[in-house]
Amino acid sequence: MPYKRTEQKFNGKINVCEIGAGDAAISIGGEKTLPFLGDEGFKTAVGIAISDAPEDWADCFKTIYGDDLKNPAAFAKAAVEKSGADFILVKLASADPNGADNSVENCVATAVAVEAAVEVPVVIEGCKNAEKDAKLLEAVAKALENKNVVLFSAVEDNYKTIGAAGAMAYGQKVSAESAVDINLAKQLNILLTQLGVKSQDIVMDVGSAAAGYGFEYVASTMDRIRLAGLGQNDESLQMPIITDVSSDSWSVKESVFTEAEAPEWGNLEARGIGMEVTTAAACVVGGSNAIIVRHPESAKTIKSMIAGLIG
Amino acid sequence: MAVKGLDIFKLTPKSNCKECGFPTCMAFSMKAATGAVPIEKCPHISDESKELLSEATAPPMKTIKVGSGDAERTLGGETVLFRHEKTLVSKNLFAIELSDAMSDAEVAAACDKLKKVNYDRIGEMMFVEIVGVRFAADQAKFVALVKKVTECGKIPMIITTDAEAAKAAVAVAGTGAIIMGATKDNAAAMVEVAKAADAVLGVSADSIDALHDLVESIEKLGYKKLVLNVGETSIKEAYANAVDIRTAAIKGSDRTFGYPSVVFTNKLAPGDINMQIALASAFVLRYGSIIVMEEMDFNAALPLFGLRQNIFTDPQKPMRVEPKIYEFNKPTGKDPVLVTVDFALTYFVVAGEIERSKVPAYLAIPDAGGYSVLTSWAAGKFGSTVIANFVKENNIADLTTSRKLILPGKVAVLQGDLAELLPEWEIVVGPTEAMQIPKFLRDLQA
Ligand code: B12
Ligand code: SF4
C-alpha cells in the first residue's frame, strides 16, 4: 500500500501575540499543529538575555562584551548585534531586596535606556521577588507605555498588580509564570483573564530546567499544554509559550566547572554553549514560541535550527 | 490495520478451555486485540488464522536489537508518542562517524575521544554506543576500521551502498551490526548480505513515499530487521519524516513504518558542531533512535546524555532514594552532617560532590516526597519540622560529635526555625549548587 500520512487532527489554535512596537514589532504563535509540522510557518523567536548585575556570569562574557557589561544600554546593543536575536530580555537582577536592593527608579531607568538602545522588542524581568517585582514591573509598564513590552513575569502572588498595570492600564504584554505544571499554568491564565487581561495579551512561562536536571518534567508539561490547547481546544492554554533557559543552562556544573576543576572536560565556553543549545532546542521542539539564551553563539545556532526546521 | 477482539473471538473454538490462562475465549480475545498477549497463546486457533492475525496484533513498532554481548542494545518497541502517556521503552543511541578517507592520525584522535567520553551519570555509564564507518574508496582500510570499531566494543554501523563492500565489512563486524544500507537500487543484494549475517539493515530513500515503498519491498524479500533513515538533505524534511514515520506507526497502525529511525545530524549540518548538538537534542525528544554526530566531545556529551537520561526515565516511577543517613569518605564519629532530599537526581548529584571533596561526612535524608530541594520545600515536605524530627528520631547526635548541620543553600530560609528546633546544633547554610560542596567542606574543615 502506498504511504498515507497519519494526520493528527487538531481544532485548536495557538494565539498570535505581537510584541514590540512599530518597525520593531514581531509576532509569535499562531500555529495549528504541533511544532514545525504545519504549513502556517510556526514562528519561534529567539531572544538574547542581558542583566544589570552580570558579575557572576562566566568569564567568556567578559571577553565578548568587555566594558559594555557595566552599561546596560551598551550591553543590550552589543548583545543584539552579536547574536542577531529577534528580541532582548533584560534582567533587573539588581533590584533583589536580598541582594543589591537597587531602587525601583534606578531599575526603571535601566529598562528605559535598554529599550531606547535597541531596535528589537524588549522583555523585562524583575528580580524574582514577587513583592518587589510587582512594584518594579508596574513602574516599568508605565514608563514604557506604548512600547508593547513583555513583563516577565507575573506569578500567583503578584499577578493582580502586574496584570492590571501591565496589560490593562499601559497596554503591555504579561507573561504568566508557573512551576512546570499544566494545572498551575492553566489556573494563572484563568486568573489573569478573569482580572480582565485579554488572552491575546498573555504569554506563558511554564518553567524550565537545564538538560539533565529534571528536564523530563519540562518536556512533558509542554507536550501536555500543547496537546490541550490544540487537541482539546482549551482556550485557557492557547497562549504562546516563552522560555528563558539562560540562567539554568549557565548554572549547572557542566557549564560552570573551570578547565582547572575538570581538565578532562575541555573548553568551558564550549560546554556552556552545548548545555544552552541542548536545553533551548529541546524547548523549541516542545513548543516554546519564544526562547531566551545568554550566549550569542547559542542564539545564532538556535535561529539557524529554526530556519532549517521551517525550511 | 487494527483488529477487534471480536474478530479474534470468531477464530477461537469458543470452548473456554482456559489453556491460554484466561477464563474465557472472549477475555483472551479482548487482550490479544490490544497486543498484550500473543495470539499463539491459544493452541486451538489454526495456524492459518494465526498467520493472518499475528501481523495485525503485533505491537505497532518492532523491537530491534543491535550489537552483541555487553554492547547489545534495544531500539524501538514504543507504543506511545509522548512520555506522559506511558513510559518510552528504548532510549535513543548516539553514534559518531569515521571513514576510510580519514588519515590514521584523525582516526586515532577520534578513538581517543571515544575512550575519554565514558563516565558515570547518576548510576548509568555514558558513552557513544555506535560508531559508523563510511566507505569512501579503500575497501581494505574500510574493513579494517570496521574490525577495529567492533573490537573496541562499539556497535559498528557499516555505511555503504556497495553490497560487496558491506559483505566484506559485516564479516568482521560480529552479530548485530548495522548496514546502512539499502536503497532502491541495491535492495535485493543488500537484503542478501544482511540476511546472511543476521545484521540490521538501514533503509534510505529520496522521499517518505519512496521510503515506504522500499520498506514494503524489502519486507516482501523476507527481511524485517530494519532501521529507517529519516533523510540527510533537509532539516525540515528529516524532522517531519521522523515525526510522521513514528506517528504513522503508533497512531496510524502502519506497520511498514513500525521501525526505529536513524538521523545523520553530521549530514544535516556538516562542520557545525553546535548545530549538530541542537539537532541531536531535538531528535532525542522527537523520535530519533540512532543519532549520528561528527564527533562527541564533552561539550556535546554532557548535555545530550543528560537530556536523554531525563527523557527516558519512567514517568510512572518517581526516582527516589531511601530516606536514611548515608556515610561518605569513611566518617569516624566526629564529622559534619549535610541534609538533602530523597529525590534520586538530587541525591546522586550531592553524593558525587561529597565524594569528590574527600571530606568525611554524613548525609541525612528525610522523607521529602521524592522531590528536589525547592520543589519539596514549596510542597511543604522539606521544612524545619521535617528535618528536626529526622535528626531527633535517628539520634544523629549520637552518631557524631560534630554539631554542624549543613542545609542546602536554596532553603537558607529554614535556618532560623531549625536553630530554634535543634538548639544544640549549629545550623550552617551551605552553597546553593552542589558543585560548590567540595570547596565548602574543605573550608569548613580548615
Ligand atoms: C522538576 C520540577 C518539579 C517536578 C518535581 C520533580 C521532583 N521529583 O522533584 C514537579 C513537576 C512534580 C514539580 C512540582 C512542584 N514544583 Co517544582 N520544579 C521543578 C524544576 C523544574 C526542577 C527541579 C529539579 O529537578 N532540580 C534539580 C535538582 C538536582 O535540584 P535540587 O534538588 O535543588 O539540588 C541542587 C541544589 O539544591 C544542591 N543541593 C541539593 N541538596 C543539597 C544539600 C546541601 C547540603 C547543599 C550544600 C547543596 C544541595 O545540589 C543540587 C545541584 O546543584 C524546578 C525549577 C528549576 N529550574 O529548578 C521547579 C521548582 C523547584 N518547583 C517549584 C514549585 C513551586 C513546585 C510546586 C509547589 C508547584 C505547585 N504549587 O504545585 C510543586 C510541588 C509538588 C507538589 N505539590 O506535590 C518552584 C519552587 C519555587 C520556590 N522558590 O519555592 C521551582 C523553583 C519552579 C519555579 N521557578 O517556580 N516541580
Ligand atoms: S486457549 Fe483458546 S480455546 Fe481455550 S480458552 Fe483460551 S482462547 Fe479459548
PDB file of C-alpha atoms in Angstrom, chain B residues 102-112 141:
ATOM      1  CA  MET B 102      40.370   9.813   7.236  1.00  0.00           C
ATOM      2  CA  SER B 103      44.075   9.692   7.967  1.00  0.00           C
ATOM      3  CA  ASP B 104      45.345   7.291  10.605  1.00  0.00           C
ATOM      4  CA  ALA B 105      46.011  10.247  12.860  1.00  0.00           C
ATOM      5  CA  GLU B 106      42.451  11.521  12.510  1.00  0.00           C
ATOM      6  CA  VAL B 107      41.072   8.083  13.299  1.00  0.00           C
ATOM      7  CA  ALA B 108      43.363   7.788  16.314  1.00  0.00           C
ATOM      8  CA  ALA B 109      42.224  11.186  17.608  1.00  0.00           C
ATOM      9  CA  ALA B 110      38.570  10.226  17.205  1.00  0.00           C
ATOM     10  CA  CYS B 111      39.158   6.943  19.018  1.00  0.00           C
ATOM     11  CA  ASP B 112      40.868   8.767  21.872  1.00  0.00           C
ATOM     12  CA  LYS B 141      41.152   0.074   5.111  1.00  0.00           C
TER      13      LYS B 141
END
